[in-house]
PDB file of C-alpha atoms and ligand atoms in Angstrom:
ATOM      1  CA  MET L  15      -7.336  -1.509  23.494  1.00 80.00           C
ATOM      2  CA  VAL L  16      -5.620  -2.626  20.321  1.00 84.00           C
ATOM      3  CA  ASP L  17      -1.795  -2.902  20.535  1.00 90.00           C
ATOM      4  CA  TRP L  18      -1.155  -1.590  17.028  1.00 92.00           C
ATOM      5  CA  VAL L  19       1.921  -2.982  15.229  1.00 96.00           C
ATOM      6  CA  ARG L  20       4.029  -0.016  14.072  1.00 97.00           C
ATOM      7  CA  LEU L  21       6.612  -0.695  11.393  1.00 98.00           C
ATOM      8  CA  ARG L  22       8.938   1.462   9.428  1.00 97.00           C
ATOM      9  CA  LEU L  23      11.458   0.763   6.529  1.00 98.00           C
ATOM     10  CA  ASP L  24      14.598   2.725   5.820  1.00 97.00           C
ATOM     11  CA  VAL L  25      14.266   3.098   1.994  1.00 97.00           C
ATOM     12  CA  ASP L  26      17.806   4.109   1.574  1.00 96.00           C
ATOM     13  CA  GLY L  27      18.876   0.664   2.697  1.00 95.00           C
ATOM     14  CA  PHE L  28      16.214  -1.235   0.812  1.00 97.00           C
ATOM     15  CA  ASP L  29      17.595  -3.596  -1.821  1.00 96.00           C
ATOM     16  CA  ASP L  30      15.350  -3.289  -4.891  1.00 98.00           C
ATOM     17  CA  GLY L  31      17.214  -6.051  -6.659  1.00 98.00           C
ATOM     18  CA  GLU L  32      15.907  -8.764  -4.267  1.00 98.00           C
ATOM     19  CA  PHE L  33      12.318  -7.820  -5.107  1.00 98.00           C
ATOM     20  CA  GLU L  34      12.508  -7.083  -8.803  1.00 98.00           C
ATOM     21  CA  PRO L  35      11.925 -10.744  -9.755  1.00 98.00           C
ATOM     22  CA  TYR L  36       8.414 -10.460  -8.320  1.00 98.00           C
ATOM     23  CA  LEU L  37       7.703  -7.549 -10.534  1.00 98.00           C
ATOM     24  CA  ARG L  38       9.044  -9.237 -13.547  1.00 98.00           C
ATOM     25  CA  ARG L  39       7.065 -12.272 -12.796  1.00 98.00           C
ATOM     26  CA  ALA L  40       3.876 -10.465 -12.443  1.00 98.00           C
ATOM     27  CA  GLN L  41       4.495  -8.455 -15.712  1.00 98.00           C
ATOM     28  CA  GLY L  42       5.238 -11.826 -17.423  1.00 98.00           C
ATOM     29  CA  SER L  43       1.898 -13.108 -16.392  1.00 98.00           C
ATOM     30  CA  GLY L  44       0.044 -10.284 -17.946  1.00 98.00           C
ATOM     31  CA  ILE L  45      -0.227  -7.927 -15.119  1.00 98.00           C
ATOM     32  CA  GLY L  46       0.426  -4.298 -15.772  1.00 98.00           C
ATOM     33  CA  PHE L  47       1.531  -1.597 -13.351  1.00 98.00           C
ATOM     34  CA  THR L  48       0.643   2.109 -13.422  1.00 98.00           C
ATOM     35  CA  THR L  49      -0.206   4.998 -11.057  1.00 98.00           C
ATOM     36  CA  MET L  50      -3.176   7.268 -10.519  1.00 98.00           C
ATOM     37  CA  ALA L  51      -0.848  10.023 -11.785  1.00 98.00           C
ATOM     38  CA  GLU L  52      -0.436   8.220 -15.066  1.00 98.00           C
ATOM     39  CA  LEU L  53      -3.980   7.213 -15.379  1.00 98.00           C
ATOM     40  CA  GLY L  54      -5.331  10.589 -14.260  1.00 98.00           C
ATOM     41  CA  ASP L  55      -6.834  11.649 -11.019  1.00 98.00           C
ATOM     42  CA  THR L  56     -10.421  11.694 -12.334  1.00 98.00           C
ATOM     43  CA  ALA L  57     -13.792  11.016 -10.721  1.00 98.00           C
ATOM     44  CA  ASP L  58     -13.956   7.554 -12.362  1.00 98.00           C
ATOM     45  CA  HIS L  59     -10.587   6.607 -11.181  1.00 98.00           C
ATOM     46  CA  ARG L  60     -11.228   7.849  -7.528  1.00 98.00           C
ATOM     47  CA  ARG L  61     -14.271   5.583  -7.551  1.00 98.00           C
ATOM     48  CA  ALA L  62     -12.328   2.608  -8.904  1.00 98.00           C
ATOM     49  CA  LEU L  63      -9.627   3.169  -6.239  1.00 98.00           C
ATOM     50  CA  TYR L  64     -12.359   3.401  -3.520  1.00 98.00           C
ATOM     51  CA  ASP L  65     -14.058   0.141  -4.727  1.00 98.00           C
ATOM     52  CA  LEU L  66     -10.716  -1.794  -4.680  1.00 98.00           C
ATOM     53  CA  ASN L  67      -9.634  -0.349  -1.398  1.00 98.00           C
ATOM     54  CA  LYS L  68     -13.108  -1.211   0.133  1.00 97.00           C
ATOM     55  CA  MET L  69     -12.979  -4.746  -1.245  1.00 97.00           C
ATOM     56  CA  CYS L  70      -9.509  -5.389   0.057  1.00 96.00           C
ATOM     57  CA  SER L  71     -10.218  -3.782   3.444  1.00 95.00           C
ATOM     58  CA  ALA L  72     -13.002  -6.296   4.113  1.00 93.00           C
ATOM     59  CA  ASP L  73     -10.183  -8.815   5.106  1.00 90.00           C
ATOM     60  CA  ILE L  74      -8.528  -6.471   7.603  1.00 88.00           C
ATOM     61  CA  PRO L  75      -9.197  -7.838  11.106  1.00 85.00           C
ATOM     62  CA  ASP L  76     -11.642  -5.534  13.028  1.00 85.00           C
ATOM     63  CA  ARG L  77     -11.621  -3.062  10.178  1.00 86.00           C
ATOM     64  CA  GLY L  78     -15.257  -2.265  10.844  1.00 87.00           C
ATOM     65  CA  GLU L  79     -17.459  -0.425   8.374  1.00 93.00           C
ATOM     66  CA  PHE L  80     -15.572   1.058   5.551  1.00 95.00           C
ATOM     67  CA  TYR L  81     -15.740   4.745   4.684  1.00 95.00           C
ATOM     68  CA  THR L  82     -18.501   6.019   2.638  1.00 97.00           C
ATOM     69  CA  TYR L  83     -17.232   7.251  -0.728  1.00 98.00           C
ATOM     70  CA  ASP L  84     -17.463  10.853   0.282  1.00 98.00           C
ATOM     71  CA  ALA L  85     -15.602  10.248   3.543  1.00 98.00           C
ATOM     72  CA  TYR L  86     -12.883   8.304   1.586  1.00 98.00           C
ATOM     73  CA  VAL L  87     -12.349  11.219  -0.689  1.00 98.00           C
ATOM     74  CA  ALA L  88     -12.344  13.697   2.097  1.00 98.00           C
ATOM     75  CA  GLN L  89      -9.910  11.809   4.385  1.00 97.00           C
ATOM     76  CA  ARG L  90      -7.783  10.020   1.908  1.00 97.00           C
ATOM     77  CA  ILE L  91      -7.613  11.851  -1.363  1.00 98.00           C
ATOM     78  CA  ASP L  92      -8.478  15.564  -0.802  1.00 98.00           C
ATOM     79  CA  VAL L  93      -5.691  15.935   1.758  1.00 97.00           C
ATOM     80  CA  PRO L  94      -2.166  17.520   1.344  1.00 97.00           C
ATOM     81  CA  ALA L  95      -0.465  14.239   1.905  1.00 98.00           C
ATOM     82  CA  PHE L  96      -2.110  12.514  -1.076  1.00 98.00           C
ATOM     83  CA  ASP L  97      -0.137  12.242  -4.247  1.00 98.00           C
ATOM     84  CA  PRO L  98      -1.626  10.364  -7.266  1.00 98.00           C
ATOM     85  CA  GLY L  99       1.860   9.265  -8.123  1.00 98.00           C
ATOM     86  CA  GLY L 100       1.958   7.404  -4.855  1.00 98.00           C
ATOM     87  CA  VAL L 101      -1.020   5.185  -5.801  1.00 98.00           C
ATOM     88  CA  ILE L 102       0.536   2.204  -7.443  1.00 98.00           C
ATOM     89  CA  LEU L 103      -2.037  -0.064  -9.301  1.00 98.00           C
ATOM     90  CA  ALA L 104      -1.863  -3.553 -10.679  1.00 98.00           C
ATOM     91  CA  ILE L 105      -4.140  -4.152 -13.588  1.00 98.00           C
ATOM     92  CA  ARG L 106      -5.089  -7.261 -15.480  1.00 98.00           C
ATOM     93  CA  ASP L 107      -7.293  -7.398 -18.410  1.00 97.00           C
ATOM     94  CA  GLY L 108      -8.596  -3.869 -17.628  1.00 97.00           C
ATOM     95  CA  VAL L 109      -9.378  -4.877 -13.966  1.00 98.00           C
ATOM     96  CA  TRP L 110      -7.695  -3.257 -11.013  1.00 98.00           C
ATOM     97  CA  ILE L 111      -6.548  -6.215  -8.896  1.00 98.00           C
ATOM     98  CA  GLY L 112      -4.059  -4.651  -6.551  1.00 98.00           C
ATOM     99  CA  MET L 113      -3.049  -1.228  -5.062  1.00 98.00           C
ATOM    100  CA  SER L 114      -0.421   0.186  -2.778  1.00 98.00           C
ATOM    101  CA  ALA L 115      -1.221   3.799  -1.671  1.00 98.00           C
ATOM    102  CA  THR L 116       1.493   5.995   0.016  1.00 98.00           C
ATOM    103  CA  SER L 117       0.975   9.463   1.455  1.00 98.00           C
ATOM    104  CA  LEU L 118       3.759  11.986   1.908  1.00 98.00           C
ATOM    105  CA  HIS L 119       3.853  13.919   5.253  1.00 97.00           C
ATOM    106  CA  ALA L 120       6.153  16.835   4.546  1.00 96.00           C
ATOM    107  CA  ASP L 121       5.729  18.137   8.087  1.00 95.00           C
ATOM    108  CA  LYS L 122       7.104  15.029   9.673  1.00 94.00           C
ATOM    109  CA  GLY L 123       9.387  14.059   6.922  1.00 95.00           C
ATOM    110  CA  VAL L 124       7.836  10.684   6.607  1.00 97.00           C
ATOM    111  CA  ALA L 125       5.911   8.669   3.984  1.00 98.00           C
ATOM    112  CA  PHE L 126       3.061   6.505   5.233  1.00 98.00           C
ATOM    113  CA  SER L 127       1.869   3.305   3.622  1.00 98.00           C
ATOM    114  CA  GLU L 128      -1.898   3.730   3.857  1.00 97.00           C
ATOM    115  CA  MET L 129      -3.072   0.598   2.126  1.00 97.00           C
ATOM    116  CA  THR L 130      -1.738  -2.228   0.208  1.00 98.00           C
ATOM    117  CA  GLY L 131      -4.433  -4.682  -1.055  1.00 98.00           C
ATOM    118  CA  VAL L 132      -4.693  -7.541  -3.541  1.00 98.00           C
ATOM    119  CA  LEU L 133      -7.889  -9.093  -4.665  1.00 98.00           C
ATOM    120  CA  ALA L 134      -8.249 -12.543  -3.147  1.00 97.00           C
ATOM    121  CA  PRO L 135      -7.775 -14.635  -6.330  1.00 97.00           C
ATOM    122  CA  TYR L 136      -4.336 -13.070  -6.882  1.00 98.00           C
ATOM    123  CA  ARG L 137      -2.947 -13.447  -3.433  1.00 98.00           C
ATOM    124  CA  ARG L 138       0.159 -15.451  -2.461  1.00 98.00           C
ATOM    125  CA  GLN L 139       1.705 -14.872  -5.843  1.00 97.00           C
ATOM    126  CA  GLY L 140       4.132 -12.077  -4.748  1.00 98.00           C
ATOM    127  CA  LEU L 141       1.963  -9.319  -6.151  1.00 98.00           C
ATOM    128  CA  SER L 142       2.026  -7.227  -2.965  1.00 98.00           C
ATOM    129  CA  LEU L 143       5.893  -7.343  -3.020  1.00 98.00           C
ATOM    130  CA  ALA L 144       5.897  -6.070  -6.638  1.00 98.00           C
ATOM    131  CA  LEU L 145       3.377  -3.218  -5.782  1.00 98.00           C
ATOM    132  CA  LYS L 146       5.512  -2.273  -2.559  1.00 98.00           C
ATOM    133  CA  LEU L 147       8.721  -2.231  -4.605  1.00 98.00           C
ATOM    134  CA  LEU L 148       7.145   0.446  -6.842  1.00 98.00           C
ATOM    135  CA  ALA L 149       5.794   2.258  -3.772  1.00 98.00           C
ATOM    136  CA  ILE L 150       9.268   2.250  -2.223  1.00 98.00           C
ATOM    137  CA  ARG L 151      10.730   3.709  -5.425  1.00 98.00           C
ATOM    138  CA  PHE L 152       8.064   6.355  -5.234  1.00 98.00           C
ATOM    139  CA  VAL L 153       9.019   7.227  -1.720  1.00 98.00           C
ATOM    140  CA  ARG L 154      12.710   7.358  -2.545  1.00 98.00           C
ATOM    141  CA  SER L 155      12.131   9.531  -5.701  1.00 98.00           C
ATOM    142  CA  SER L 156      10.085  11.958  -3.500  1.00 98.00           C
ATOM    143  CA  GLY L 157      13.066  12.521  -1.275  1.00 98.00           C
ATOM    144  CA  TYR L 158      11.807  10.539   1.837  1.00 98.00           C
ATOM    145  CA  ARG L 159      13.940   8.086   3.693  1.00 97.00           C
ATOM    146  CA  TRP L 160      11.283   6.547   6.006  1.00 97.00           C
ATOM    147  CA  LEU L 161       8.202   4.629   5.048  1.00 98.00           C
ATOM    148  CA  ALA L 162       5.938   3.874   8.004  1.00 97.00           C
ATOM    149  CA  THR L 163       2.913   1.812   8.513  1.00 97.00           C
ATOM    150  CA  LEU L 164       0.489   0.541  11.151  1.00 95.00           C
ATOM    151  CA  HIS L 165      -1.276  -2.759  11.342  1.00 94.00           C
ATOM    152  CA  HIS L 166      -3.846  -4.451  13.552  1.00 94.00           C
ATOM    153  CA  PRO L 167      -1.898  -7.123  15.462  1.00 94.00           C
ATOM    154  CA  ARG L 168      -4.074  -9.989  13.905  1.00 94.00           C
ATOM    155  CA  ASN L 169      -3.333  -8.841  10.394  1.00 96.00           C
ATOM    156  CA  ALA L 170      -0.596 -11.491   9.996  1.00 96.00           C
ATOM    157  CA  SER L 171      -0.397 -11.534   6.208  1.00 96.00           C
ATOM    158  CA  ALA L 172       0.255  -7.724   6.097  1.00 97.00           C
ATOM    159  CA  ILE L 173       2.717  -7.771   8.979  1.00 97.00           C
ATOM    160  CA  ALA L 174       4.555 -10.662   7.416  1.00 98.00           C
ATOM    161  CA  MET L 175       4.624  -9.025   3.994  1.00 98.00           C
ATOM    162  CA  ASN L 176       6.142  -5.925   5.505  1.00 98.00           C
ATOM    163  CA  ARG L 177       8.662  -7.809   7.485  1.00 98.00           C
ATOM    164  CA  ARG L 178       9.649  -9.735   4.324  1.00 98.00           C
ATOM    165  CA  LEU L 179      10.537  -6.325   2.743  1.00 98.00           C
ATOM    166  CA  GLY L 180      12.618  -5.384   5.731  1.00 97.00           C
ATOM    167  CA  PHE L 181      10.223  -3.184   7.749  1.00 98.00           C
ATOM    168  CA  VAL L 182      11.179  -3.250  11.515  1.00 97.00           C
ATOM    169  CA  ASP L 183       9.240  -2.235  14.553  1.00 96.00           C
ATOM    170  CA  GLN L 184       9.300   1.400  15.373  1.00 88.00           C
ATOM    171  CA  THR L 185       7.910   3.695  17.982  1.00 70.00           C
ATOM    172  CA  ASP L 186       8.748   7.162  17.097  1.00 53.00           C
ATOM    173  CA  VAL L 187       7.251   7.784  13.679  1.00 45.00           C
ATOM    174  CA  ARG L 188       3.652   9.022  12.745  1.00 46.00           C
ATOM    175  CA  SER L 189       1.012   7.584  14.996  1.00 43.00           C
TER     176      SER L 189
HETATM  177  C1  LIG K 219      -1.640  -8.453   2.819  1.00 69.18           C
HETATM  178  C2  LIG K 219      -1.747  -8.614   1.356  1.00 69.18           C
HETATM  179  C3  LIG K 219      -1.714  -7.342   0.594  1.00 69.18           C
HETATM  180  C4  LIG K 219      -0.627  -9.568   0.764  1.00 69.18           C
HETATM  181  O1  LIG K 219      -0.716  -9.609  -0.668  1.00 69.18           O
HETATM  182  P1  LIG K 219      -0.273 -10.897  -1.524  1.00 69.18           P
HETATM  183  O2  LIG K 219      -0.045 -10.458  -2.799  1.00 69.18           O
HETATM  184  O3  LIG K 219      -1.074 -12.026  -1.268  1.00 69.18           O
HETATM  185  O4  LIG K 219       1.135 -11.132  -0.677  1.00 69.18           O
HETATM  186  P2  LIG K 219       2.486 -11.821  -1.400  1.00 69.18           P
HETATM  187  O5  LIG K 219       2.120 -13.070  -2.192  1.00 69.18           O
HETATM  188  O6  LIG K 219       3.227 -10.736  -2.108  1.00 69.18           O
HETATM  189  O7  LIG K 219       3.262 -12.246  -0.206  1.00 69.18           O
HETATM  190  C5  LIG K 219       4.417 -11.535   0.344  1.00 69.18           C
HETATM  191  C6  LIG K 219       4.784 -12.050   1.657  1.00 69.18           C
HETATM  192  O8  LIG K 219       3.842 -11.676   2.561  1.00 69.18           O
HETATM  193  C7  LIG K 219       3.632 -12.734   3.500  1.00 69.18           C
HETATM  194  N1  LIG K 219       2.204 -13.302   3.435  1.00 69.18           N
HETATM  195  C8  LIG K 219       1.355 -12.926   2.456  1.00 69.18           C
HETATM  196  N2  LIG K 219       0.218 -13.542   2.694  1.00 69.18           N
HETATM  197  C9  LIG K 219       0.251 -14.178   3.911  1.00 69.18           C
HETATM  198  C10 LIG K 219      -0.451 -15.025   4.632  1.00 69.18           C
HETATM  199  N3  LIG K 219      -1.753 -15.266   4.315  1.00 69.18           N
HETATM  200  N4  LIG K 219       0.073 -15.620   5.720  1.00 69.18           N
HETATM  201  C11 LIG K 219       1.346 -15.496   6.095  1.00 69.18           C
HETATM  202  N5  LIG K 219       2.100 -14.607   5.458  1.00 69.18           N
HETATM  203  C12 LIG K 219       1.658 -14.102   4.306  1.00 69.18           C
HETATM  204  C13 LIG K 219       4.614 -13.742   3.148  1.00 69.18           C
HETATM  205  O9  LIG K 219       5.847 -13.455   3.974  1.00 69.18           O
HETATM  206  C14 LIG K 219       4.883 -13.451   1.807  1.00 69.18           C
HETATM  207  O10 LIG K 219       6.163 -13.892   1.282  1.00 69.18           O
HETATM  208  P3  LIG K 219       6.354 -15.428   0.872  1.00 69.18           P
HETATM  209  O11 LIG K 219       5.234 -15.807  -0.025  1.00 69.18           O
HETATM  210  O12 LIG K 219       7.728 -15.368   0.195  1.00 69.18           O
HETATM  211  O13 LIG K 219       6.322 -16.283   2.075  1.00 69.18           O
HETATM  212  C15 LIG K 219      -3.071  -9.275   0.929  1.00 69.18           C
HETATM  213  O14 LIG K 219      -3.239 -10.500   1.832  1.00 69.18           O
HETATM  214  C16 LIG K 219      -4.317  -8.501   1.157  1.00 69.18           C
HETATM  215  O15 LIG K 219      -4.813  -7.792   0.326  1.00 69.18           O
HETATM  216  N6  LIG K 219      -4.947  -8.539   2.409  1.00 69.18           N
HETATM  217  C17 LIG K 219      -6.196  -7.684   2.651  1.00 69.18           C
HETATM  218  C18 LIG K 219      -5.838  -6.196   2.915  1.00 69.18           C
HETATM  219  C19 LIG K 219      -4.803  -5.984   3.936  1.00 69.18           C
HETATM  220  O16 LIG K 219      -4.896  -6.482   5.078  1.00 69.18           O
HETATM  221  N7  LIG K 219      -3.944  -5.108   3.732  1.00 69.18           N
HETATM  222  C20 LIG K 219      -2.928  -4.572   4.592  1.00 69.18           C
HETATM  223  C21 LIG K 219      -3.443  -3.485   5.411  1.00 69.18           C
HETATM  224  S1  LIG K 219      -2.839  -1.990   4.752  1.00 69.18           S
END
């Protein structure tokens, strides 16, 4: 049985200023940031999101086979917790190179970080921190205090990334 690592962040206590340099550095290197809401929740953009998510998810330990496109849309997009404003995208030269997707669970009063991923050539440059800064701002502006996430215990990079942002272990938020 997998002993999942459950983390959560109190976005009210998050210090944006500490992570703004990562956003500015990425922007200064020619990376643009936008959301699915700004680009439009269209069929083409859903497919591009699926492709990016699938490519990044290939590096998640024990992820197994990824969703088919139809299953991804049914389980991740066509659900009440999906908000296109919560899909933060990093784009360089027209190519989607990074994402951070957050769902909003009004029934539980919690936001959930579904997937943060950066294409391999762009990793270890602080891009995930820039993406998550924008994701955290989305959570805050949506009126939520808690951002939760769940990781395979061997996903060291993702766990370290979230701890770097101030996520702590939790046991009582969305399973
Ligand atoms: C996890 C992931 C999104 C990190 O993206 P990234 O842009 O390379 O990360 P950053 O450069 O912003 O690093 C942020 C922090 O995360 C940690 N980190 C990132 N990659 C790491 C690695 N390979 N090993 C250890 N720590 C790592 C570090 O603490 C780092 O801060 P530091 O550079 O100041 O030490 C990326 O590795 C990825 O896409 N992995 C595959 C998909 C995945 O597992 N997603 C998470 C599941 S939702």
